[in-house]
XYZ file of C-alpha atoms in Angstrom:
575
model
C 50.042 -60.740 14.260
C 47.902 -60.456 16.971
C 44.724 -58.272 17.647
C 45.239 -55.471 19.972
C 43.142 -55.398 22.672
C 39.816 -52.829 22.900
C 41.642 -50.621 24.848
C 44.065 -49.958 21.951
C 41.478 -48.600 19.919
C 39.896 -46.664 21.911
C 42.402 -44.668 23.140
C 43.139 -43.420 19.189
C 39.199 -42.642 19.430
C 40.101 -40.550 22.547
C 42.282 -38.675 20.401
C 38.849 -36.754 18.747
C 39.335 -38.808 15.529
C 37.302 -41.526 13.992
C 36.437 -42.829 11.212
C 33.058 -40.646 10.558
C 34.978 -37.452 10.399
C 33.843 -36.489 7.407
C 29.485 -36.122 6.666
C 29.403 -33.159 4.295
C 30.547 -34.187 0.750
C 32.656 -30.975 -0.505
C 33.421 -30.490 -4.225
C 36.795 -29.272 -3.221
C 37.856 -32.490 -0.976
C 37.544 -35.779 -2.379
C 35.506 -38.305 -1.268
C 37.210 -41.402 -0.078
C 34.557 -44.020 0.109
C 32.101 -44.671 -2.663
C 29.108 -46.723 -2.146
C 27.735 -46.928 -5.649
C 24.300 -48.218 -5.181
C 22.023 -45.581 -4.411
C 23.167 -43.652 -7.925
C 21.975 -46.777 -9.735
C 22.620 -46.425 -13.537
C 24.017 -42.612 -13.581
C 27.697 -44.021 -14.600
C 26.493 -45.986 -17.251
C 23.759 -42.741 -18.283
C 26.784 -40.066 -18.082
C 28.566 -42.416 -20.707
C 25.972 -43.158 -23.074
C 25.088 -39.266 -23.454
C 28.913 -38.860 -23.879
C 29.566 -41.022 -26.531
C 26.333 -39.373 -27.935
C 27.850 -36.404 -27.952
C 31.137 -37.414 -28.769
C 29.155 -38.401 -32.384
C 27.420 -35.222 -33.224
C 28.195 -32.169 -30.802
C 25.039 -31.916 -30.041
C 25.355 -30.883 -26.274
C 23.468 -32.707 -23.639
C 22.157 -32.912 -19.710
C 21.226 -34.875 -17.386
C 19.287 -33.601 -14.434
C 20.024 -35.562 -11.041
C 17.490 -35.313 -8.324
C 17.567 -36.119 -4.282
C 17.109 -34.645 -0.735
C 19.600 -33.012 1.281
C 22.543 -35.394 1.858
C 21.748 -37.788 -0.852
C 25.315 -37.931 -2.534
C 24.478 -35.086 -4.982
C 28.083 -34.016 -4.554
C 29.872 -37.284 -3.850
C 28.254 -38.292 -7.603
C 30.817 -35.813 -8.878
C 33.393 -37.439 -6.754
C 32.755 -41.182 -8.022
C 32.573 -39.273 -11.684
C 35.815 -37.790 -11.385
C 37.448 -40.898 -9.763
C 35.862 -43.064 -12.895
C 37.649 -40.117 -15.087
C 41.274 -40.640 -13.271
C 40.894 -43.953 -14.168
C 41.191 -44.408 -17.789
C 44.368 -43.839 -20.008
C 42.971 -41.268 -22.322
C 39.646 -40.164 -21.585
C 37.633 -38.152 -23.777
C 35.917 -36.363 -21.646
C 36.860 -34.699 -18.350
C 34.631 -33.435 -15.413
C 34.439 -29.865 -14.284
C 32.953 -29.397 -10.712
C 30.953 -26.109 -10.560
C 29.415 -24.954 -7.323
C 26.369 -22.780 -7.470
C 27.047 -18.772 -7.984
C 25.861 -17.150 -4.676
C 24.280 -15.028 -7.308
C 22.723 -14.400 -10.575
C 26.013 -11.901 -11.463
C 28.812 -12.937 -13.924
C 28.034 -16.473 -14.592
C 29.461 -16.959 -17.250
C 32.851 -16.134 -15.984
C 31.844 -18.327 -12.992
C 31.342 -21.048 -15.164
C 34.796 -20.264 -16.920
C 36.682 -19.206 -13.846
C 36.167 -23.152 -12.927
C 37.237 -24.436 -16.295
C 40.633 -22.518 -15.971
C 40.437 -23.708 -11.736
C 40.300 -27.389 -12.664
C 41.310 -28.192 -16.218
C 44.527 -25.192 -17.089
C 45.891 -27.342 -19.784
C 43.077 -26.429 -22.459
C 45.521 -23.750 -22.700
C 48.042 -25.816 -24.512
C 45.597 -27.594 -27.065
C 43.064 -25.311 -27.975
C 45.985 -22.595 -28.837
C 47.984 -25.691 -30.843
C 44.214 -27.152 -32.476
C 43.605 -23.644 -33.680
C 47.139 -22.658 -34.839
C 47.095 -25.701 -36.800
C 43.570 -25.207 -38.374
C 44.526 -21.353 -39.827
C 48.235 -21.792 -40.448
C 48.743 -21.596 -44.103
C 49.895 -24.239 -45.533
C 50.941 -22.382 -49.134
C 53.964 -20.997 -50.642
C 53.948 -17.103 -48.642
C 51.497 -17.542 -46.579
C 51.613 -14.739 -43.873
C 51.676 -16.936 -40.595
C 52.682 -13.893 -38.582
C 50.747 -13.377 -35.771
C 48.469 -10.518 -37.241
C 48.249 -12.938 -40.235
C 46.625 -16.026 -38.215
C 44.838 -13.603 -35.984
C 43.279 -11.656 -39.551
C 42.577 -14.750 -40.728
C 40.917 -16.765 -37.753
C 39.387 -14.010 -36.529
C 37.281 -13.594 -40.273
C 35.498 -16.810 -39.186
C 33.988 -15.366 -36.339
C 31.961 -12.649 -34.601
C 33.491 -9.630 -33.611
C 33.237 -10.795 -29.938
C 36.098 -13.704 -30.497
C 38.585 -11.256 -31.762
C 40.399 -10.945 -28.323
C 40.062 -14.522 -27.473
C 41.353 -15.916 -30.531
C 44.105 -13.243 -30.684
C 45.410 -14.116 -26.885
C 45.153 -18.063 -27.870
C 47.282 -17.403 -31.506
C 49.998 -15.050 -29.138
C 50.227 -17.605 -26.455
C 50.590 -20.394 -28.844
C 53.283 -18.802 -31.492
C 55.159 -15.992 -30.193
C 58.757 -15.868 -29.246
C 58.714 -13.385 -26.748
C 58.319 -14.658 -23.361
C 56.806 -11.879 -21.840
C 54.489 -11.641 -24.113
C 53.195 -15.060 -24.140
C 52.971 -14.646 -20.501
C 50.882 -11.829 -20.295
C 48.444 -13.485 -23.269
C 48.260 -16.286 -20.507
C 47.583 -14.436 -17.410
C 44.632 -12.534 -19.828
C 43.283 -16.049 -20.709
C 43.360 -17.063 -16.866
C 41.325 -14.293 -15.837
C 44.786 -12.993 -13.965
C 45.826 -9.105 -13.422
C 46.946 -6.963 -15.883
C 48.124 -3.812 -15.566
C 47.268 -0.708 -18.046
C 50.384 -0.927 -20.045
C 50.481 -4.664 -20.539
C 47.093 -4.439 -21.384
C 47.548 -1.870 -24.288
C 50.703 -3.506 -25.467
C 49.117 -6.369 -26.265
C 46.274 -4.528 -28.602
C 43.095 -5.979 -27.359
C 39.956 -4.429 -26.158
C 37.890 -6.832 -23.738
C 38.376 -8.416 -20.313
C 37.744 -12.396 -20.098
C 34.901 -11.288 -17.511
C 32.922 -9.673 -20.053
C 30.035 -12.022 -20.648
C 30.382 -11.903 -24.347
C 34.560 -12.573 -24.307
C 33.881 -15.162 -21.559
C 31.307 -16.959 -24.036
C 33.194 -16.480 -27.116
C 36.319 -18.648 -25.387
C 34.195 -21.196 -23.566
C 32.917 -21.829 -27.430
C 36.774 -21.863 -28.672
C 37.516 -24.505 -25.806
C 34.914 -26.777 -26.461
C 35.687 -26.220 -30.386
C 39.681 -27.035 -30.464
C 39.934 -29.310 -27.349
C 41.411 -32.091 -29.554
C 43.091 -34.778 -28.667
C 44.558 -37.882 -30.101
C 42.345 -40.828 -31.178
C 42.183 -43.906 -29.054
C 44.579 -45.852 -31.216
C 47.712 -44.876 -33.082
C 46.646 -42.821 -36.489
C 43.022 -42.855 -35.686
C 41.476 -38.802 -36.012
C 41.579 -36.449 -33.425
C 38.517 -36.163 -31.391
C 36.592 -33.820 -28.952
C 37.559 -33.772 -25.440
C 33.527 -33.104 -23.712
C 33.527 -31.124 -20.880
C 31.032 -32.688 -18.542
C 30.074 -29.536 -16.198
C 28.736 -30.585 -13.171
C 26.479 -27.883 -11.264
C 25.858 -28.511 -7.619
C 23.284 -27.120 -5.290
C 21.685 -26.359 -8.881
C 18.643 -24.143 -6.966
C 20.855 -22.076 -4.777
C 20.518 -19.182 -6.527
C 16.442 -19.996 -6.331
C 16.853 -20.438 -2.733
C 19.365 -17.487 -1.882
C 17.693 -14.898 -3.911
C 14.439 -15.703 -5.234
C 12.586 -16.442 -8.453
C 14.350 -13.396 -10.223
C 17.841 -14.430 -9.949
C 17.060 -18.352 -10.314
C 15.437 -16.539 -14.113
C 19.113 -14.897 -14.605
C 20.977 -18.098 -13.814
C 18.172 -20.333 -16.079
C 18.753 -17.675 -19.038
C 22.411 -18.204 -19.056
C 22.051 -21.788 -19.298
C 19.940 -21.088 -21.968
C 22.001 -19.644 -23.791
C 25.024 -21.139 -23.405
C 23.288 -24.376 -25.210
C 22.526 -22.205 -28.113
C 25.675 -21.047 -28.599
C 28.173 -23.522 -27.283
C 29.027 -27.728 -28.409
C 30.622 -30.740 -27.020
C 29.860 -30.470 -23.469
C 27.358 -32.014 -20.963
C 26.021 -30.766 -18.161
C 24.376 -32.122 -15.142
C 22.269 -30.406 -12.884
C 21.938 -31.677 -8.938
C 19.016 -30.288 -7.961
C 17.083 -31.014 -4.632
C 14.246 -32.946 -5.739
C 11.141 -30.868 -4.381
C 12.126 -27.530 -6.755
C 13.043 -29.644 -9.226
C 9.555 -29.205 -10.691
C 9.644 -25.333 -10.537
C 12.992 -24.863 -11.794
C 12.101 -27.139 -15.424
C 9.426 -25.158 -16.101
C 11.857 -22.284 -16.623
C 13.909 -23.847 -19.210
C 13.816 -23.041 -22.822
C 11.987 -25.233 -25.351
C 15.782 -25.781 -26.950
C 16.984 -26.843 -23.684
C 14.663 -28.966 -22.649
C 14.888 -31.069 -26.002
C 18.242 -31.904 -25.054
C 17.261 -33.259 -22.047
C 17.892 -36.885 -20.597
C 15.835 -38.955 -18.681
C 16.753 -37.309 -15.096
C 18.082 -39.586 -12.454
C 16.707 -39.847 -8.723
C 19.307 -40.795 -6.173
C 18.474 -43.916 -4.108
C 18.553 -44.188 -0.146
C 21.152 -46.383 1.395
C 19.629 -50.080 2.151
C 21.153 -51.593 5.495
C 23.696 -53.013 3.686
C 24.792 -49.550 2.112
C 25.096 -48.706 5.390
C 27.281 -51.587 6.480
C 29.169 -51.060 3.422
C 30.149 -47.514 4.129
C 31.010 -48.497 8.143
C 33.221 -51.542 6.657
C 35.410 -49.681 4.360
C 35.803 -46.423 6.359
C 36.735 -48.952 9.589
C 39.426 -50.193 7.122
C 40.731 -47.249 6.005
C 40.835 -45.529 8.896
C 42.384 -48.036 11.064
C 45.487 -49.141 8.244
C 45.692 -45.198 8.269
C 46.938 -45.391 12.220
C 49.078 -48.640 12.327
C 46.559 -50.477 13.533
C 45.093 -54.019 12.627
C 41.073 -53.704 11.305
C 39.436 -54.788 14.510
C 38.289 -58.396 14.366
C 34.337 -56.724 14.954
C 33.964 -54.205 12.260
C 31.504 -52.608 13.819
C 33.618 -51.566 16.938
C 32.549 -49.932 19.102
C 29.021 -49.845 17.943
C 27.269 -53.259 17.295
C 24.331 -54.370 15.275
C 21.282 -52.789 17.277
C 23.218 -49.671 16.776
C 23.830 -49.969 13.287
C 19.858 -50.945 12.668
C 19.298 -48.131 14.683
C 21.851 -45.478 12.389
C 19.603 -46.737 9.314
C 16.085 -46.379 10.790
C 16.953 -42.843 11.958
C 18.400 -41.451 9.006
C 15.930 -42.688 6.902
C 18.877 -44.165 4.802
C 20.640 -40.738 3.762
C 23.803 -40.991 3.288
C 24.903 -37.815 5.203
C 22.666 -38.307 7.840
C 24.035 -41.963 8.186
C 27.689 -41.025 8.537
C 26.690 -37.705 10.569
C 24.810 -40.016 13.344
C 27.041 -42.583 13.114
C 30.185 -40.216 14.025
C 28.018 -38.533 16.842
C 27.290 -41.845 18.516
C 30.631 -43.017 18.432
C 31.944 -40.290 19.581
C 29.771 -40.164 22.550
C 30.258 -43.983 23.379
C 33.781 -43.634 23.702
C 33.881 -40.854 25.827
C 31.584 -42.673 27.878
C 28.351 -39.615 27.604
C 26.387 -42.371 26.470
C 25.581 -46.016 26.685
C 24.656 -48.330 24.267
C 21.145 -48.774 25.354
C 19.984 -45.517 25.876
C 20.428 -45.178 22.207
C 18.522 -48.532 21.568
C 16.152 -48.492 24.624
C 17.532 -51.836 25.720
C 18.958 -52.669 28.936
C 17.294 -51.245 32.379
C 13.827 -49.839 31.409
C 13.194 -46.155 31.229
C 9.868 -44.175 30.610
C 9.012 -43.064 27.218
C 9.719 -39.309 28.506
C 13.152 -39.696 29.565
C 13.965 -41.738 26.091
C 12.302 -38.973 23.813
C 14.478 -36.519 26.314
C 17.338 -38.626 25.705
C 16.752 -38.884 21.775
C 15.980 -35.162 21.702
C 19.470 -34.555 23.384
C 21.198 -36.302 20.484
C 19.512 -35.125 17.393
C 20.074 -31.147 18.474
C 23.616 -31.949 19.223
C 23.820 -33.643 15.713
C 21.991 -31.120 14.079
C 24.515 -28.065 15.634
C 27.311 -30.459 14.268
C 25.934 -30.393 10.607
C 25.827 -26.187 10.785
C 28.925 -25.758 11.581
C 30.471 -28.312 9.551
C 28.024 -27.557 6.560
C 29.243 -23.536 6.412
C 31.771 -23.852 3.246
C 32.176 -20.675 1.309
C 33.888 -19.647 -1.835
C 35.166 -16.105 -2.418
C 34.937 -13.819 -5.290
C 33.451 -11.022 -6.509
C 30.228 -12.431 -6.608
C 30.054 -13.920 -3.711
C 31.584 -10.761 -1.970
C 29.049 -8.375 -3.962
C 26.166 -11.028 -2.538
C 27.925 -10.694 1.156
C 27.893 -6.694 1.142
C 24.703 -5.943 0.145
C 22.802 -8.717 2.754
C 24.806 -7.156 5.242
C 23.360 -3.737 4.869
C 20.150 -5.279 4.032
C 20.089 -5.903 8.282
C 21.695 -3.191 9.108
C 19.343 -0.983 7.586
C 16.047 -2.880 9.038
C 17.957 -3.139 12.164
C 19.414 0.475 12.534
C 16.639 2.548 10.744
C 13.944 0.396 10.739
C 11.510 3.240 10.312
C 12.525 3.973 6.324
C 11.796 2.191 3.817
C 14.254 -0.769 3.157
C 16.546 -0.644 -0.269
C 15.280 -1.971 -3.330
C 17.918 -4.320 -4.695
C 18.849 -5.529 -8.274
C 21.553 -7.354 -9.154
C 23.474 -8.031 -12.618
C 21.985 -4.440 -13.215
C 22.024 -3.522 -16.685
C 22.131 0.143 -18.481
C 22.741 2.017 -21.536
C 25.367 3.860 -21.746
C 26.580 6.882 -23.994
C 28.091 5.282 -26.455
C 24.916 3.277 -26.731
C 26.639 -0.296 -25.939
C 24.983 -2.221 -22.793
C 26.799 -2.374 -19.834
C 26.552 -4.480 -16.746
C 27.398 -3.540 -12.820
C 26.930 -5.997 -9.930
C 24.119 -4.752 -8.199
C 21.912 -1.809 -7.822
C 20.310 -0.422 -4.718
C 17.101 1.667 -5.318
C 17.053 4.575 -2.381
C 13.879 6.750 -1.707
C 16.011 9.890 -3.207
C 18.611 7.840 -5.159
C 20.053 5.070 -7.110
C 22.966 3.538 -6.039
C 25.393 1.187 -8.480
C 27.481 -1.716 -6.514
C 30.628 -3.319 -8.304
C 33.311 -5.171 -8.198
C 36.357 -6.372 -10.976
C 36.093 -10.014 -11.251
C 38.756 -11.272 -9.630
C 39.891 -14.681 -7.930
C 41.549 -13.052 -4.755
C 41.610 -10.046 -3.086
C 45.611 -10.828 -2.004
C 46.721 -9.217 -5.623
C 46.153 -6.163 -7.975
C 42.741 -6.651 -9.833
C 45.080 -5.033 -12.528
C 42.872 -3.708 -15.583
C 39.856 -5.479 -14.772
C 40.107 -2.188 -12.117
C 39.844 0.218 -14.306
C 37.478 -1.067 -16.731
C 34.976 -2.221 -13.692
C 35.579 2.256 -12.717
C 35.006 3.222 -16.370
C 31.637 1.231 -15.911
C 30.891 2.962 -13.127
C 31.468 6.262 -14.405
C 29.989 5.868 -17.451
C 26.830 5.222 -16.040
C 26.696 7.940 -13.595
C 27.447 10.534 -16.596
C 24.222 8.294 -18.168
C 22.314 9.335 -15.132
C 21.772 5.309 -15.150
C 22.673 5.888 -11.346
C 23.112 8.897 -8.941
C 26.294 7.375 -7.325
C 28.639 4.062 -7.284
C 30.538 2.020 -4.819
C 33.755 -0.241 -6.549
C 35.421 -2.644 -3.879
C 39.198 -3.542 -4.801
C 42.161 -5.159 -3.574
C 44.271 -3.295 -1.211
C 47.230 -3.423 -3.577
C 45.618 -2.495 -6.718
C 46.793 0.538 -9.188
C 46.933 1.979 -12.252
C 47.131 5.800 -13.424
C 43.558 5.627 -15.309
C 42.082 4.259 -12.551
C 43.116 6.609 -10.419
C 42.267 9.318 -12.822
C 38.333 8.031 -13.232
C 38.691 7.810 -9.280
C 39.574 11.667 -8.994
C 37.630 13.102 -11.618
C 34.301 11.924 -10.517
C 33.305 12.126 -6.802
C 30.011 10.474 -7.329
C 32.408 7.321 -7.207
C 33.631 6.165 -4.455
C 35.913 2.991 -3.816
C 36.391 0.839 -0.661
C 40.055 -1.216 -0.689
C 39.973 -4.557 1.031
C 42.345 -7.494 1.425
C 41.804 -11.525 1.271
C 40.890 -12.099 5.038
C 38.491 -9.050 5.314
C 37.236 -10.472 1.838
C 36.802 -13.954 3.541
C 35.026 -12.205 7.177
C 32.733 -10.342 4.755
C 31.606 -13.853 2.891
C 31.764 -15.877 6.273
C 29.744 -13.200 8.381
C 27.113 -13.212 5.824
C 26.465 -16.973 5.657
C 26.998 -17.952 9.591
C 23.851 -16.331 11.531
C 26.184 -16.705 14.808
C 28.670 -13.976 13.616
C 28.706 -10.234 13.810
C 28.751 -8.403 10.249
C 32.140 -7.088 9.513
C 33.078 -3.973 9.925
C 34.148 -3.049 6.485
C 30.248 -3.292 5.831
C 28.839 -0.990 8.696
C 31.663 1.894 6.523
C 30.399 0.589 3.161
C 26.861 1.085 4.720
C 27.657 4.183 5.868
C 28.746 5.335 2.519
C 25.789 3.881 0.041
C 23.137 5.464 2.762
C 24.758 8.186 4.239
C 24.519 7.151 7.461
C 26.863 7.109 10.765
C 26.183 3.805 11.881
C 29.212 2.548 14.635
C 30.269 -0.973 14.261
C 29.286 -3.243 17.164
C 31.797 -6.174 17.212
């Protein structure tokens, strides 16, 4: 078969395609290419501390350092790929992006558990069926029987866990089992469902979300690598990207929150590993607020390599290939089409080798060759000779347009009630130093935590600290605002209103979804004014997130009335 000529190709580069499309590594889209070099020994390093674990529970981490586009993230991409590629593994990779905040993350943590590995259900409820059925002549195996006796094993906190895992894994009734696995998943339950099935807690409590991340990583059994050979643990290996955000977002208060979770989750919990990407120059800051405990069980961190030239050529080799089989087309008989080898030497000196700055400049400069914005040389400087001015002007041109590419292709958001607490109160953060910059600007807290009248500790999403007044934030953790937030509703109001009859807090805001219910909510909602409620749906949920993170965009208007309500004010949306 013969090569089609230049022209061929370019005209599919026309099209606004190339091979380069992609320069942001997303934990949600896989990578395709892997250039394994610059992570040197982390494969080998993730499997020795496995197989470490593996022997004596004891759970592990491994701390993995670089700049900004290093291939933090595409390291849990080549993980996950190595993962897919063995018959029984026993261990599986769960990607967890930084909370936007220090609230609820715990359930953050779990929420990605249940996101990317749902068929714990199935064998933890079998492993622990099978560890309290009794095996005598009358045993009670009953439900309440295996729940009485599992639950004597544990602290009072596993009670509801254990009892949800026992229903979903032995009972006949169908309905039943299904609402026992929509509690597990985090999913809505109504009031009635809720009391019919005789439990107490919501999975988003930090101390029922703990007590099940322990069960998983305790019954996630599976069979032994040969026929007859034991069961074994199945480690988690939680991998935590943009490990400073919360540092970076909030400050040195909520990077404490997030540190002191960690904390304690290796206390309490066994059998996983976790690794920490972390940008290399707070690296230093953030170990120093570890835990003696934590830091014991600490492995010899790993510093991402640059690419060499020939990581470069690497990448540009197989993404040529793959792109060009993708289209029908023939690889070109010069890989490097339509670049060439000054530009490539040129790609590698200005990123510095970084990956993401590689692939971004590369994609920019093809881009612009093809539509014919700019020629080879004024990249390179060769051909007819120019002043130094007009090639910095030149070179200037290119990096802004580059760096206005990476912004906009960079802005990835996830939303939930974390995020969306995080999103609200920024937002009337500036619209109270814009609007009334003459008072003094809220004092916020978030994860706030009171005592209530029945003397247990209870948690709400934020706090905002007025001149006159305190102000309690909150929303049910949910994973969409497209669906009833069910119970978690009405226990997130009974928070509320518990604290304002406390005096914990003068008043209280709850967000919800537009569709959610419930008769007790609605009662708690009517019987104390000091609590007010805002309903929103999944896309005003999603502008709220988005207008918060991209500096170009108005704030929505859902938080100039939410403003309006926390500090009495009458400010009128500008959109």
């Amino acid at each position: 078969m013969s090569t089609p000529p230049p022209e061929a190709y370019l005209e599919i580069l026309r099209k606004g395609i190339t091979p380069f499309d992609r320069f942001v590594s997303r934990g949600d889209i896989k990578d395709q290419i892997d250039v394994p070099a610059p992570r040197g020994d982390l494969d080998a390093r993730v499997m020795e501390a496995i197989d470490r674990i593996s022997a004596n529970g004891v759970s592990l981490s491994i701390p993995i350092l670089g700049v900004a586009g290093s291939g933090k993230t595409h390291a849990y991409h080549a993980l996950k790929d190595k993962e897919r590629g063995l018959a029984n593994p026993n261990w599986t990779t769960i990607y967890i992006p930084s909370p936007p905040s220090a609230i609820r993350i715990l359930f953050h943590v779990y929420t990605c558990i249940v996101n990317e590995y749902p068929g714990f259900i199935d064998i933890v409820a079998k492993n622990l069926v099978d560890k309290f059925q009794g095996k005598f002549m009358g045993a009670d195996n009953s439900i309440d029987g295996l729940v009485k006796r599992a639950t004597s094993a544990y602290p009072l906190e596993f009670h509801d866990p254990i009892a949800m895992l026992i229903v979903y894994g032995t009972s006949d009734n169908k309905h039943k089992k299904t609402l026992a696995r929509r509690w597990i998943f985090g999913e809505g339950i109504d009031e009635r469902e809720f009391e019919n099935l005789g439990i107490h807690s919501v999975i988003e409590e930090d101390n029922t979300g703990l007590a099940m991340i322990r069960l998983i990583t305790e019954y996630l059994l599976i069979d032994g690598p040969e026929p007859g050979a034991p069961k074994r643990h199945k480690i988690m290996v939680f991998f935590f990207d943009e490990f400073e955000s919360p540092f970076k977002i909030q400050g040195a208060e909520a990077e404490a929150k997030f540190i002191d979770t960690l904390n304690r989750i290796f206390k309490e919990v066994s059998h996983f590993l976790l690794i920490a990407a972390v940008l290399k120059d707070v690296w230093e800051k953030i170990l120093g607020m570890f835990d003696d405990p934590f830091k014991a069980r600490m492995q010899a961190l790993v510093e991402l390599k640059p690419f060499t030239l020939d990581d470069v050529k690497s990448l540009i080799f197989a993404s040529q290939e793959q792109f060009w089989k993708a289209n029908n087309m023939p690889v070109p008989q010069d890989m490097l089409f339509p670049l060439n080898e000054a530009v490539l030497k040129h790609i590698f000196e200005r990123a510095r080798g970084n990956p993401r700055e590689t692939i971004k400049l590369t994609r920019v400069l093809t881009e612009k060759i093809v539509s014919g914005e700019l020629a080879l040389d004024e990249i390179t400087g060769n051909g007819k000779p120019r002043d130094a001015a007009t090639q910095a002007a030149l070179e200037e041109k290119a990096t802004k347009e580059v760096d206005g590419l990476l912004d906009r292709e960079a802005l990835v958001f996830d939303v939930n009630a974390a995020n969306v607490i995080y999103a609200f109160v920024k937002g009337l953060q500036e619209l109270a130093f814009v609007h009334h910059p003459e008072d003094d600007p809220p004092l916020l807290q978030f994860e706030h935590k009171f005592i209530s009248i029945d003397a247990k500790e209870k948690t709400v999403g934020a706090l905002l600290q007025l001149p006159k007044e305190n102000v309690a934030f909150d929303i049910p953790a949910i994973k969409t605002f497209d669906r009833s937030a069910g119970v978690a509703a009405y226990y997130c109001a009974k928070r509320l209103d518990e604290g304002i009859k406390a005096k914990r807090f003068n008043r209280a805001i709850m967000v919800i979804p537009t569709s959610t219910g419930g008769e007790k909510l609605q009662y708690i909602l009517e019987s104390n004014p000091a609590l007010s409620v805002l309903r929103i749906d999944q896309s005003q949920a999603e502008l709220i997130v988005k207008t918060a993170l991209d500096p170009d965009m108005h704030i929505s208007q859902i938080v100039y009335e939410m403003t309006n309500i926390v500090m009495k004010w009458d400010i009128k949306f500008e959109g």
